[in-house]
Amino acid sequence: MRNLSISVLAAACLASGSAMADETSEGFFKGAEVDLTATNFYYNRDFRSGSGQGKREEWAQGLMIDARSGYTPGVVGFGLDLLGLGDLKLDGSDAEVGTGILPYDEDGARTTFGRVAVTGKAKAGPAELRVGSHITSDLTLKSNTSRLLPQTFEGASLGAAFKNGLELGYKRFDRSWYRDGVDRVHLTITNKDRRFSGTPDSDHLDLFTAGWKVNDQLKLRIEHAELQDIYRQQVASVAYRQPLPVGRLDTELRYYVSDDVGQALAGVVDNRAVNALVAWNVNGQEFAVAYQDMSGDTAMPFVGGTDGNVFNWTFINDFMERDERSWQARYQLDGKRIGIPGLKFLARYVKGDNARPNTFAGEGRQWQRDFEIGYTFQSEALKDFSIRWRNGFFRSNYQRDAEENRLMLVYSTSL
């Protein structure tokens, strides 16, 4: 419990300082923001085929305090962000670990765990420098935030956002802390289904980004990421919104190019990926279809522990195998637009074929069906509480069939 207490206390220090600052103060404290999120998380994945572990099941309570200072006055303003993270095991056995909601090591899942992620920052004009822990959401590097504790990356980032809609950025990371990790680890490549020759350590990852919001309808973005001596990846994205007589049409096209680089420590990496999405939004509802096509000599690579930022990524499968083609049909509902504020609903079906995994002789085929329903309570007494249930049903002729349920009760508020 000691580590958990220290984590919560350290992140709360900035909240206390903000509360004590008077209305006439400027900079560091007056611009501070502090958010508290407490999540009660139950996870169950049943494997319905194959050998090995038959079930992953755990229940835990998580706590996150995100404290972000303002900037000191002056031409260059300085600030500090603290992210306090902790969780407490409520139930689970050693035979059913691996859910991702509890940090674990060779001794099994931790009963309690806590840490503080620290980030120093400096801002001058449109430019901001950040050194320390980062949660990223780039097209080539996306932190995994789907469990109790988010994945963070250690390093530095420099970004600038201009009034004409142009954004430029550079990041260098040399370590990562996984969502269920107990320490920082070297960066590596994900090697699901033996897609590559191994998971060697890389010294660092460099990421260059450029985006331009041309107008309210058109957005352009390019990225170049290089995991030293393992692989590099470029992507170009075009997103367009078109108002219609009824509703709005949203479209986005992404094209990824990935290959090995330097010493090629993970072996051959050679992939081209096309991502396309078309969505019709009307009266709080979205009707969407997506297409994903992989080509080249290997599957699409992504950094260890992260989520692949592609349209057909789901919470059970990625549909990113060598030569795989996949289609998605999706429906989403925002209940506020139909007179049920607080209600959220998603239904999704993804089907893939033509895959050529290294673990299977023949054509790989798979499909997944997902439901997600959530509700944020509307009464004054419970307005900061929400509940969410996810259910997934996955079938494949070369991976283990699985059925999954996640139940989350979340309390989230600004302090």
mmCIF file of C-alpha atoms in Angstrom:
data_model
loop_
_atom_site.group_PDB
_atom_site.id
_atom_site.type_symbol
_atom_site.label_atom_id
_atom_site.label_comp_id
_atom_site.label_asym_id
_atom_site.label_seq_id
_atom_site.Cartn_x
_atom_site.Cartn_y
_atom_site.Cartn_z
ATOM 1 C CA MET A 1 0.000 0.000 0.000
ATOM 2 C CA ARG A 2 2.986 2.327 0.522
ATOM 3 C CA ASN A 3 3.629 2.845 -3.202
ATOM 4 C CA LEU A 4 -0.083 3.418 -3.827
ATOM 5 C CA SER A 5 -0.311 6.040 -1.069
ATOM 6 C CA ILE A 6 2.790 7.868 -2.277
ATOM 7 C CA SER A 7 1.445 7.992 -5.838
ATOM 8 C CA VAL A 8 -1.887 9.486 -4.829
ATOM 9 C CA LEU A 9 -0.323 11.927 -2.369
ATOM 10 C CA ALA A 10 2.301 13.246 -4.794
ATOM 11 C CA ALA A 11 -0.223 13.939 -7.540
ATOM 12 C CA ALA A 12 -2.584 15.585 -5.040
ATOM 13 C CA CYS A 13 0.091 18.109 -4.012
ATOM 14 C CA LEU A 14 -0.500 20.144 -7.149
ATOM 15 C CA ALA A 15 -4.237 20.076 -6.506
ATOM 16 C CA SER A 16 -3.697 21.456 -3.013
ATOM 17 C CA GLY A 17 -1.432 24.218 -4.292
ATOM 18 C CA SER A 18 -4.053 25.212 -6.843
ATOM 19 C CA ALA A 19 -6.760 25.350 -4.195
ATOM 20 C CA MET A 20 -4.668 27.588 -1.924
ATOM 21 C CA ALA A 21 -3.727 30.084 -4.648
ATOM 22 C CA ASP A 22 -5.836 33.263 -4.499
ATOM 23 C CA GLU A 23 -7.701 34.728 -7.422
ATOM 24 C CA THR A 24 -5.016 37.322 -8.114
ATOM 25 C CA SER A 25 -2.196 34.782 -8.561
ATOM 26 C CA GLU A 26 -0.866 34.231 -12.027
ATOM 27 C CA GLY A 27 0.779 31.456 -13.963
ATOM 28 C CA PHE A 28 1.750 28.169 -12.367
ATOM 29 C CA PHE A 29 -1.141 27.663 -9.911
ATOM 30 C CA LYS A 30 -3.891 29.803 -11.392
ATOM 31 C CA GLY A 31 -3.712 27.869 -14.657
ATOM 32 C CA ALA A 32 -3.695 24.474 -12.929
ATOM 33 C CA GLU A 33 -6.244 21.763 -13.638
ATOM 34 C CA VAL A 34 -6.713 18.543 -11.693
ATOM 35 C CA ASP A 35 -8.887 15.606 -12.725
ATOM 36 C CA LEU A 36 -9.716 12.576 -10.594
ATOM 37 C CA THR A 37 -10.843 9.273 -12.124
ATOM 38 C CA ALA A 38 -11.682 6.174 -10.090
ATOM 39 C CA THR A 39 -12.521 3.040 -12.079
ATOM 40 C CA ASN A 40 -13.901 -0.244 -10.808
ATOM 41 C CA PHE A 41 -13.025 -2.763 -13.541
ATOM 42 C CA TYR A 42 -14.132 -6.387 -14.022
ATOM 43 C CA TYR A 43 -12.561 -8.312 -16.924
ATOM 44 C CA ASN A 44 -13.343 -11.809 -18.212
ATOM 45 C CA ARG A 45 -12.053 -13.473 -21.382
ATOM 46 C CA ASP A 46 -13.028 -17.109 -22.014
ATOM 47 C CA PHE A 47 -11.060 -19.031 -24.631
ATOM 48 C CA ARG A 48 -13.331 -21.413 -26.512
ATOM 49 C CA SER A 49 -10.707 -23.318 -28.504
ATOM 50 C CA GLY A 50 -7.056 -24.365 -28.427
ATOM 51 C CA SER A 51 -4.870 -25.404 -25.508
ATOM 52 C CA GLY A 52 -3.352 -23.443 -22.663
ATOM 53 C CA GLN A 53 -4.901 -20.992 -20.253
ATOM 54 C CA GLY A 54 -8.671 -21.380 -20.446
ATOM 55 C CA LYS A 55 -9.724 -18.089 -18.918
ATOM 56 C CA ARG A 56 -8.425 -14.657 -17.906
ATOM 57 C CA GLU A 57 -10.449 -13.069 -15.145
ATOM 58 C CA GLU A 58 -9.660 -10.287 -12.654
ATOM 59 C CA TRP A 59 -11.426 -7.524 -10.742
ATOM 60 C CA ALA A 60 -9.651 -4.384 -9.565
ATOM 61 C CA GLN A 61 -10.087 -0.800 -8.420
ATOM 62 C CA GLY A 62 -8.011 1.885 -10.117
ATOM 63 C CA LEU A 63 -7.323 5.508 -9.255
ATOM 64 C CA MET A 64 -5.823 8.224 -11.460
ATOM 65 C CA ILE A 65 -5.084 11.838 -10.492
ATOM 66 C CA ASP A 66 -4.061 13.971 -13.457
ATOM 67 C CA ALA A 67 -2.629 17.264 -12.177
ATOM 68 C CA ARG A 68 -1.535 19.826 -14.774
ATOM 69 C CA SER A 69 -0.021 23.146 -13.772
ATOM 70 C CA GLY A 70 -0.244 26.391 -15.682
ATOM 71 C CA TYR A 71 2.850 28.237 -16.883
ATOM 72 C CA THR A 72 4.951 30.748 -15.019
ATOM 73 C CA PRO A 73 4.784 34.323 -16.415
ATOM 74 C CA GLY A 74 7.419 35.458 -18.894
ATOM 75 C CA VAL A 75 8.568 34.995 -22.453
ATOM 76 C CA VAL A 76 9.204 31.345 -21.614
ATOM 77 C CA GLY A 77 6.715 29.815 -19.196
ATOM 78 C CA PHE A 78 7.524 26.729 -17.161
ATOM 79 C CA GLY A 79 5.203 24.141 -15.676
ATOM 80 C CA LEU A 80 4.917 20.660 -14.203
ATOM 81 C CA ASP A 81 2.432 17.819 -14.737
ATOM 82 C CA LEU A 82 1.981 14.911 -12.338
ATOM 83 C CA LEU A 83 0.033 11.757 -13.128
ATOM 84 C CA GLY A 84 -0.652 9.663 -10.039
ATOM 85 C CA LEU A 85 -1.624 6.070 -10.840
ATOM 86 C CA GLY A 86 -2.660 3.294 -8.494
ATOM 87 C CA ASP A 87 -4.699 0.112 -8.407
ATOM 88 C CA LEU A 88 -5.936 -2.408 -5.882
ATOM 89 C CA LYS A 89 -6.662 -6.062 -6.586
ATOM 90 C CA LEU A 90 -10.167 -7.097 -5.552
ATOM 91 C CA ASP A 91 -10.309 -10.621 -6.960
ATOM 92 C CA GLY A 92 -8.391 -12.973 -9.243
ATOM 93 C CA SER A 93 -6.241 -16.104 -9.148
ATOM 94 C CA ASP A 94 -2.697 -16.768 -10.375
ATOM 95 C CA ALA A 95 -4.094 -19.179 -12.966
ATOM 96 C CA GLU A 96 -6.193 -16.460 -14.596
ATOM 97 C CA VAL A 97 -3.751 -13.512 -14.875
ATOM 98 C CA GLY A 98 -2.989 -11.645 -18.088
ATOM 99 C CA THR A 99 -6.056 -9.410 -18.287
ATOM 100 C CA GLY A 100 -3.959 -6.249 -18.465
ATOM 101 C CA ILE A 101 -5.790 -4.547 -15.583
ATOM 102 C CA LEU A 102 -3.314 -5.585 -12.855
ATOM 103 C CA PRO A 103 0.473 -5.114 -12.982
ATOM 104 C CA TYR A 104 2.252 -8.427 -12.594
ATOM 105 C CA ASP A 105 5.736 -9.945 -12.565
ATOM 106 C CA GLU A 106 7.243 -13.392 -12.054
ATOM 107 C CA ASP A 107 5.434 -13.630 -8.707
ATOM 108 C CA GLY A 108 2.003 -13.025 -10.247
ATOM 109 C CA ALA A 109 -0.407 -10.105 -10.128
ATOM 110 C CA ARG A 110 0.352 -7.334 -7.622
ATOM 111 C CA THR A 111 -2.178 -6.831 -4.833
ATOM 112 C CA THR A 112 -1.510 -3.078 -4.829
ATOM 113 C CA PHE A 113 0.582 -0.913 -7.099
ATOM 114 C CA GLY A 114 1.210 2.790 -7.577
ATOM 115 C CA ARG A 115 3.491 5.171 -9.379
ATOM 116 C CA VAL A 116 3.835 8.822 -10.334
ATOM 117 C CA ALA A 117 4.540 9.892 -13.915
ATOM 118 C CA VAL A 118 6.252 13.297 -13.964
ATOM 119 C CA THR A 119 6.499 15.688 -16.915
ATOM 120 C CA GLY A 120 8.253 19.037 -16.980
ATOM 121 C CA LYS A 121 7.140 21.516 -19.618
ATOM 122 C CA ALA A 122 8.101 24.867 -21.110
ATOM 123 C CA LYS A 123 6.125 27.070 -23.498
ATOM 124 C CA ALA A 124 7.119 29.995 -25.691
ATOM 125 C CA GLY A 125 4.623 31.362 -28.194
ATOM 126 C CA PRO A 126 3.103 28.476 -30.176
ATOM 127 C CA ALA A 127 5.847 26.010 -29.158
ATOM 128 C CA GLU A 128 5.797 23.633 -26.203
ATOM 129 C CA LEU A 129 8.583 21.369 -24.925
ATOM 130 C CA ARG A 130 7.707 18.423 -22.673
ATOM 131 C CA VAL A 131 10.243 16.174 -20.923
ATOM 132 C CA GLY A 132 9.241 13.094 -18.945
ATOM 133 C CA SER A 133 6.180 10.849 -19.262
ATOM 134 C CA HIS A 134 3.862 11.018 -22.273
ATOM 135 C CA ILE A 135 0.544 9.456 -23.258
ATOM 136 C CA THR A 136 0.489 9.490 -27.051
ATOM 137 C CA SER A 137 -2.279 9.187 -29.625
ATOM 138 C CA ASP A 138 -0.448 9.443 -32.942
ATOM 139 C CA LEU A 139 -1.194 7.448 -36.087
ATOM 140 C CA THR A 140 2.127 5.572 -35.726
ATOM 141 C CA LEU A 141 2.303 5.389 -31.917
ATOM 142 C CA LYS A 142 -0.794 5.106 -29.719
ATOM 143 C CA SER A 143 -0.559 4.447 -25.980
ATOM 144 C CA ASN A 144 -2.753 1.638 -24.720
ATOM 145 C CA THR A 145 -5.379 3.240 -22.469
ATOM 146 C CA SER A 146 -8.013 0.499 -22.519
ATOM 147 C CA ARG A 147 -7.424 -0.840 -18.984
ATOM 148 C CA LEU A 148 -7.044 0.673 -15.514
ATOM 149 C CA LEU A 149 -3.646 2.328 -15.979
ATOM 150 C CA PRO A 150 -2.494 3.970 -19.230
ATOM 151 C CA GLN A 151 0.697 3.054 -21.042
ATOM 152 C CA THR A 152 3.227 5.898 -20.897
ATOM 153 C CA PHE A 153 6.399 6.670 -22.839
ATOM 154 C CA GLU A 154 9.513 8.291 -21.376
ATOM 155 C CA GLY A 155 11.382 10.943 -23.340
ATOM 156 C CA ALA A 156 10.881 14.388 -24.809
ATOM 157 C CA SER A 157 8.528 16.054 -27.268
ATOM 158 C CA LEU A 158 8.535 19.429 -29.012
ATOM 159 C CA GLY A 159 5.403 20.681 -30.736
ATOM 160 C CA ALA A 160 3.992 23.869 -32.169
ATOM 161 C CA ALA A 161 0.445 24.798 -33.177
ATOM 162 C CA PHE A 162 0.008 27.853 -35.405
ATOM 163 C CA LYS A 163 -3.040 30.035 -36.011
ATOM 164 C CA ASN A 164 -3.245 29.001 -39.653
ATOM 165 C CA GLY A 165 -4.059 25.415 -38.620
ATOM 166 C CA LEU A 166 -0.532 24.028 -39.076
ATOM 167 C CA GLU A 167 0.871 21.712 -36.396
ATOM 168 C CA LEU A 168 4.439 20.388 -36.277
ATOM 169 C CA GLY A 169 5.943 17.949 -33.802
ATOM 170 C CA TYR A 170 8.951 15.843 -32.903
ATOM 171 C CA LYS A 171 9.189 13.170 -30.196
ATOM 172 C CA ARG A 172 11.955 10.898 -28.973
ATOM 173 C CA PHE A 173 11.188 8.096 -26.516
ATOM 174 C CA ASP A 174 13.613 5.554 -25.066
ATOM 175 C CA ARG A 175 11.478 3.684 -22.522
ATOM 176 C CA SER A 176 7.880 2.623 -22.042
ATOM 177 C CA TRP A 177 5.790 1.705 -19.018
ATOM 178 C CA TYR A 178 3.147 -0.835 -20.026
ATOM 179 C CA ARG A 179 -0.465 -0.626 -18.813
ATOM 180 C CA ASP A 180 0.222 -3.670 -16.582
ATOM 181 C CA GLY A 181 3.966 -3.142 -16.074
ATOM 182 C CA VAL A 182 5.895 -2.754 -12.834
ATOM 183 C CA ASP A 183 8.869 -0.878 -14.304
ATOM 184 C CA ARG A 184 10.109 0.949 -17.385
ATOM 185 C CA VAL A 185 11.161 -1.273 -20.280
ATOM 186 C CA HIS A 186 12.994 -0.823 -23.574
ATOM 187 C CA LEU A 187 10.939 -0.219 -26.683
ATOM 188 C CA THR A 188 10.420 -3.168 -29.007
ATOM 189 C CA ILE A 189 8.146 -4.529 -31.733
ATOM 190 C CA THR A 190 4.951 -6.524 -31.128
ATOM 191 C CA ASN A 191 5.462 -10.115 -32.271
ATOM 192 C CA LYS A 192 1.967 -11.595 -32.164
ATOM 193 C CA ASP A 193 1.685 -14.980 -33.966
ATOM 194 C CA ARG A 194 5.445 -14.958 -34.698
ATOM 195 C CA ARG A 195 5.017 -12.216 -37.314
ATOM 196 C CA PHE A 196 8.681 -11.248 -36.950
ATOM 197 C CA SER A 197 11.880 -12.954 -35.809
ATOM 198 C CA GLY A 198 11.728 -11.725 -32.222
ATOM 199 C CA THR A 199 11.226 -8.809 -29.847
ATOM 200 C CA PRO A 200 14.668 -7.181 -29.601
ATOM 201 C CA ASP A 201 15.260 -4.034 -27.575
ATOM 202 C CA SER A 202 15.602 -0.751 -29.405
ATOM 203 C CA ASP A 203 17.565 2.212 -28.088
ATOM 204 C CA HIS A 204 14.884 4.761 -28.962
ATOM 205 C CA LEU A 205 12.034 5.795 -31.250
ATOM 206 C CA ASP A 206 11.942 9.042 -33.252
ATOM 207 C CA LEU A 207 8.597 10.420 -34.404
ATOM 208 C CA PHE A 208 8.025 13.401 -36.729
ATOM 209 C CA THR A 209 4.480 14.708 -37.254
ATOM 210 C CA ALA A 210 2.878 17.411 -39.388
ATOM 211 C CA GLY A 211 -0.797 18.266 -39.605
ATOM 212 C CA TRP A 212 -2.767 20.987 -41.328
ATOM 213 C CA LYS A 213 -6.375 21.902 -40.714
ATOM 214 C CA VAL A 214 -7.064 23.449 -44.105
ATOM 215 C CA ASN A 215 -10.586 24.481 -43.062
ATOM 216 C CA ASP A 216 -13.468 23.124 -40.992
ATOM 217 C CA GLN A 217 -13.947 20.343 -43.535
ATOM 218 C CA LEU A 218 -10.462 19.195 -44.595
ATOM 219 C CA LYS A 219 -7.574 17.918 -42.444
ATOM 220 C CA LEU A 220 -4.233 16.559 -43.688
ATOM 221 C CA ARG A 221 -1.580 14.709 -41.677
ATOM 222 C CA ILE A 222 1.733 12.927 -42.267
ATOM 223 C CA GLU A 223 3.984 11.072 -39.825
ATOM 224 C CA HIS A 224 7.375 9.391 -39.909
ATOM 225 C CA ALA A 225 8.343 7.039 -37.062
ATOM 226 C CA GLU A 226 11.553 5.057 -36.722
ATOM 227 C CA LEU A 227 12.220 2.430 -34.054
ATOM 228 C CA GLN A 228 16.005 2.344 -34.228
ATOM 229 C CA ASP A 229 17.474 -0.768 -35.882
ATOM 230 C CA ILE A 230 14.047 -2.451 -36.091
ATOM 231 C CA TYR A 231 11.565 -0.696 -38.406
ATOM 232 C CA ARG A 232 10.349 2.630 -39.757
ATOM 233 C CA GLN A 233 6.827 3.615 -40.667
ATOM 234 C CA GLN A 234 5.324 6.483 -42.655
ATOM 235 C CA VAL A 235 1.652 7.380 -42.935
ATOM 236 C CA ALA A 236 -0.380 9.964 -44.825
ATOM 237 C CA SER A 237 -3.957 10.767 -43.838
ATOM 238 C CA VAL A 238 -6.733 12.797 -45.471
ATOM 239 C CA ALA A 239 -9.933 13.458 -43.488
ATOM 240 C CA TYR A 240 -12.928 15.277 -44.963
ATOM 241 C CA ARG A 241 -16.325 16.309 -43.566
ATOM 242 C CA GLN A 242 -19.152 17.104 -45.951
ATOM 243 C CA PRO A 243 -22.435 18.573 -44.676
ATOM 244 C CA LEU A 244 -25.473 16.948 -46.303
ATOM 245 C CA PRO A 245 -29.119 18.008 -46.555
ATOM 246 C CA VAL A 246 -29.650 15.418 -43.815
ATOM 247 C CA GLY A 247 -26.716 14.879 -41.487
ATOM 248 C CA ARG A 248 -23.001 14.890 -42.309
ATOM 249 C CA LEU A 249 -20.653 12.567 -44.227
ATOM 250 C CA ASP A 250 -17.241 11.909 -42.629
ATOM 251 C CA THR A 251 -14.502 10.218 -44.649
ATOM 252 C CA GLU A 252 -10.857 9.408 -43.935
ATOM 253 C CA LEU A 253 -8.173 7.637 -45.933
ATOM 254 C CA ARG A 254 -4.832 6.509 -44.490
ATOM 255 C CA TYR A 255 -1.883 4.860 -46.210
ATOM 256 C CA TYR A 256 0.907 3.267 -44.156
ATOM 257 C CA VAL A 257 4.327 2.151 -45.448
ATOM 258 C CA SER A 258 6.532 0.070 -43.121
ATOM 259 C CA ASP A 259 9.942 -1.539 -43.642
ATOM 260 C CA ASP A 260 12.944 -2.691 -41.625
ATOM 261 C CA VAL A 261 15.782 -0.295 -40.934
ATOM 262 C CA GLY A 262 19.392 -0.327 -39.753
ATOM 263 C CA GLN A 263 20.417 -3.694 -38.321
ATOM 264 C CA ALA A 264 16.869 -5.081 -38.790
ATOM 265 C CA LEU A 265 17.019 -6.760 -35.377
ATOM 266 C CA ALA A 266 13.496 -8.201 -35.742
ATOM 267 C CA GLY A 267 14.151 -9.512 -39.251
ATOM 268 C CA VAL A 268 12.278 -8.517 -42.376
ATOM 269 C CA VAL A 269 9.577 -5.857 -42.029
ATOM 270 C CA ASP A 270 7.719 -5.087 -45.251
ATOM 271 C CA ASN A 271 4.113 -3.909 -45.187
ATOM 272 C CA ARG A 272 1.734 -1.575 -46.994
ATOM 273 C CA ALA A 273 -1.604 -0.826 -45.352
ATOM 274 C CA VAL A 274 -4.670 0.955 -46.722
ATOM 275 C CA ASN A 275 -7.302 2.226 -44.268
ATOM 276 C CA ALA A 276 -10.572 3.764 -45.431
ATOM 277 C CA LEU A 277 -13.577 4.919 -43.421
ATOM 278 C CA VAL A 278 -16.926 6.390 -44.489
ATOM 279 C CA ALA A 279 -19.461 7.445 -41.838
ATOM 280 C CA TRP A 280 -22.883 9.092 -42.073
ATOM 281 C CA ASN A 281 -23.794 11.059 -38.949
ATOM 282 C CA VAL A 282 -27.403 12.052 -38.433
ATOM 283 C CA ASN A 283 -29.415 12.937 -35.298
ATOM 284 C CA GLY A 284 -26.844 11.546 -32.878
ATOM 285 C CA GLN A 285 -26.408 8.320 -34.845
ATOM 286 C CA GLU A 286 -23.446 7.126 -36.891
ATOM 287 C CA PHE A 287 -23.623 4.511 -39.644
ATOM 288 C CA ALA A 288 -20.082 3.615 -40.734
ATOM 289 C CA VAL A 289 -18.194 1.175 -42.941
ATOM 290 C CA ALA A 290 -14.421 0.652 -43.013
ATOM 291 C CA TYR A 291 -11.994 -1.276 -45.198
ATOM 292 C CA GLN A 292 -8.477 -2.373 -44.293
ATOM 293 C CA ASP A 293 -5.994 -4.014 -46.676
ATOM 294 C CA MET A 294 -2.529 -5.374 -45.823
ATOM 295 C CA SER A 295 0.092 -6.156 -48.460
ATOM 296 C CA GLY A 296 3.809 -6.923 -48.499
ATOM 297 C CA ASP A 297 5.960 -9.707 -47.048
ATOM 298 C CA THR A 298 4.966 -9.218 -43.392
ATOM 299 C CA ALA A 299 2.167 -8.071 -41.123
ATOM 300 C CA MET A 300 1.907 -4.418 -40.152
ATOM 301 C CA PRO A 301 4.298 -3.610 -37.277
ATOM 302 C CA PHE A 302 3.510 -1.623 -34.146
ATOM 303 C CA VAL A 303 5.416 -0.875 -30.952
ATOM 304 C CA GLY A 304 5.153 -3.311 -28.056
ATOM 305 C CA GLY A 305 2.291 -2.685 -25.655
ATOM 306 C CA THR A 306 0.545 -0.128 -27.864
ATOM 307 C CA ASP A 307 -2.701 -0.140 -29.800
ATOM 308 C CA GLY A 308 -2.365 -0.194 -33.561
ATOM 309 C CA ASN A 309 -4.060 2.982 -34.760
ATOM 310 C CA VAL A 310 -6.070 1.469 -37.605
ATOM 311 C CA PHE A 311 -9.813 1.504 -38.211
ATOM 312 C CA ASN A 312 -10.409 -2.232 -37.789
ATOM 313 C CA TRP A 313 -8.563 -2.519 -34.482
ATOM 314 C CA THR A 314 -10.822 -4.082 -31.850
ATOM 315 C CA PHE A 315 -10.366 -4.922 -28.180
ATOM 316 C CA ILE A 316 -9.739 -8.608 -28.982
ATOM 317 C CA ASN A 317 -8.079 -8.648 -32.424
ATOM 318 C CA ASP A 318 -6.142 -6.319 -34.750
ATOM 319 C CA PHE A 319 -6.857 -7.684 -38.280
ATOM 320 C CA MET A 320 -3.305 -6.655 -39.305
ATOM 321 C CA GLU A 321 -1.905 -10.010 -40.478
ATOM 322 C CA ARG A 322 0.107 -10.402 -43.662
ATOM 323 C CA ASP A 323 -2.086 -9.927 -46.785
ATOM 324 C CA GLU A 324 -5.231 -9.707 -44.658
ATOM 325 C CA ARG A 325 -8.303 -7.890 -45.950
ATOM 326 C CA SER A 326 -10.990 -6.844 -43.499
ATOM 327 C CA TRP A 327 -14.316 -5.029 -43.569
ATOM 328 C CA GLN A 328 -16.231 -3.352 -40.786
ATOM 329 C CA ALA A 329 -19.819 -2.260 -40.294
ATOM 330 C CA ARG A 330 -20.497 -0.057 -37.275
ATOM 331 C CA TYR A 331 -23.412 1.709 -35.612
ATOM 332 C CA GLN A 332 -23.072 4.267 -32.802
ATOM 333 C CA LEU A 333 -25.695 6.203 -30.867
ATOM 334 C CA ASP A 334 -25.499 9.310 -28.695
ATOM 335 C CA GLY A 335 -28.671 9.221 -26.635
ATOM 336 C CA LYS A 336 -28.663 12.960 -25.974
ATOM 337 C CA ARG A 337 -29.905 13.608 -29.502
ATOM 338 C CA ILE A 338 -32.906 11.305 -29.071
ATOM 339 C CA GLY A 339 -33.950 12.490 -25.638
ATOM 340 C CA ILE A 340 -31.945 10.004 -23.502
ATOM 341 C CA PRO A 341 -28.963 12.074 -22.289
ATOM 342 C CA GLY A 342 -26.093 10.031 -20.894
ATOM 343 C CA LEU A 343 -26.712 6.961 -23.061
ATOM 344 C CA LYS A 344 -24.009 5.674 -25.429
ATOM 345 C CA PHE A 345 -24.276 2.560 -27.608
ATOM 346 C CA LEU A 346 -22.017 0.850 -30.155
ATOM 347 C CA ALA A 347 -22.501 -2.251 -32.310
ATOM 348 C CA ARG A 348 -19.701 -3.421 -34.609
ATOM 349 C CA TYR A 349 -18.921 -6.345 -36.885
ATOM 350 C CA VAL A 350 -15.494 -6.932 -38.458
ATOM 351 C CA LYS A 351 -14.621 -9.754 -40.855
ATOM 352 C CA GLY A 352 -11.163 -10.610 -42.196
ATOM 353 C CA ASP A 353 -9.917 -13.085 -44.795
ATOM 354 C CA ASN A 354 -6.937 -13.806 -47.088
ATOM 355 C CA ALA A 355 -4.551 -13.655 -44.103
ATOM 356 C CA ARG A 356 -1.238 -15.539 -44.319
ATOM 357 C CA PRO A 357 -0.008 -15.945 -40.726
ATOM 358 C CA ASN A 358 3.321 -17.648 -40.034
ATOM 359 C CA THR A 359 1.571 -19.977 -37.576
ATOM 360 C CA PHE A 360 -0.911 -21.447 -40.050
ATOM 361 C CA ALA A 361 -0.750 -23.169 -43.447
ATOM 362 C CA GLY A 362 -3.555 -21.838 -45.591
ATOM 363 C CA GLU A 363 -5.859 -18.856 -45.702
ATOM 364 C CA GLY A 364 -6.509 -17.260 -42.338
ATOM 365 C CA ARG A 365 -10.083 -16.136 -41.697
ATOM 366 C CA GLN A 366 -11.620 -14.475 -38.650
ATOM 367 C CA TRP A 367 -14.473 -12.284 -37.503
ATOM 368 C CA GLN A 368 -15.553 -10.350 -34.427
ATOM 369 C CA ARG A 369 -18.838 -8.951 -33.138
ATOM 370 C CA ASP A 370 -18.832 -6.255 -30.434
ATOM 371 C CA PHE A 371 -21.447 -4.504 -28.332
ATOM 372 C CA GLU A 372 -20.805 -1.614 -25.979
ATOM 373 C CA ILE A 373 -23.351 0.261 -23.911
ATOM 374 C CA GLY A 374 -22.696 3.026 -21.411
ATOM 375 C CA TYR A 375 -24.669 5.434 -19.295
ATOM 376 C CA THR A 376 -23.634 8.586 -17.424
ATOM 377 C CA PHE A 377 -26.060 9.279 -14.586
ATOM 378 C CA GLN A 378 -27.925 12.559 -14.931
ATOM 379 C CA SER A 379 -29.068 13.292 -11.375
ATOM 380 C CA GLU A 380 -27.127 15.927 -9.443
ATOM 381 C CA ALA A 381 -26.016 13.426 -6.797
ATOM 382 C CA LEU A 382 -24.638 10.903 -9.336
ATOM 383 C CA LYS A 383 -23.653 13.158 -12.240
ATOM 384 C CA ASP A 384 -19.965 12.152 -12.046
ATOM 385 C CA PHE A 385 -20.701 8.409 -12.201
ATOM 386 C CA SER A 386 -20.951 6.318 -15.354
ATOM 387 C CA ILE A 387 -21.231 2.608 -16.095
ATOM 388 C CA ARG A 388 -20.054 0.807 -19.228
ATOM 389 C CA TRP A 389 -20.304 -2.785 -20.462
ATOM 390 C CA ARG A 390 -18.344 -4.248 -23.372
ATOM 391 C CA ASN A 391 -19.043 -7.643 -24.914
ATOM 392 C CA GLY A 392 -16.954 -9.226 -27.673
ATOM 393 C CA PHE A 393 -17.352 -12.488 -29.612
ATOM 394 C CA PHE A 394 -14.312 -13.571 -31.706
ATOM 395 C CA ARG A 395 -13.870 -16.548 -34.023
ATOM 396 C CA SER A 396 -10.852 -17.558 -36.140
ATOM 397 C CA ASN A 397 -9.506 -20.596 -37.967
ATOM 398 C CA TYR A 398 -5.924 -19.956 -36.769
ATOM 399 C CA GLN A 399 -6.250 -18.056 -33.474
ATOM 400 C CA ARG A 400 -8.038 -19.129 -30.314
ATOM 401 C CA ASP A 401 -11.755 -18.383 -30.260
ATOM 402 C CA ALA A 402 -12.688 -16.057 -27.425
ATOM 403 C CA GLU A 403 -15.633 -14.396 -25.744
ATOM 404 C CA GLU A 404 -15.027 -11.345 -23.589
ATOM 405 C CA ASN A 405 -16.890 -9.160 -21.118
ATOM 406 C CA ARG A 406 -15.723 -5.959 -19.441
ATOM 407 C CA LEU A 407 -17.752 -4.094 -16.847
ATOM 408 C CA MET A 408 -16.574 -0.666 -15.666
ATOM 409 C CA LEU A 409 -18.017 1.690 -13.058
ATOM 410 C CA VAL A 410 -16.297 5.073 -13.351
ATOM 411 C CA TYR A 411 -16.274 8.142 -11.130
ATOM 412 C CA SER A 412 -14.675 11.120 -12.906
ATOM 413 C CA THR A 413 -14.567 14.741 -11.745
ATOM 414 C CA SER A 414 -12.500 17.918 -11.873
ATOM 415 C CA LEU A 415 -11.152 18.989 -8.495
#
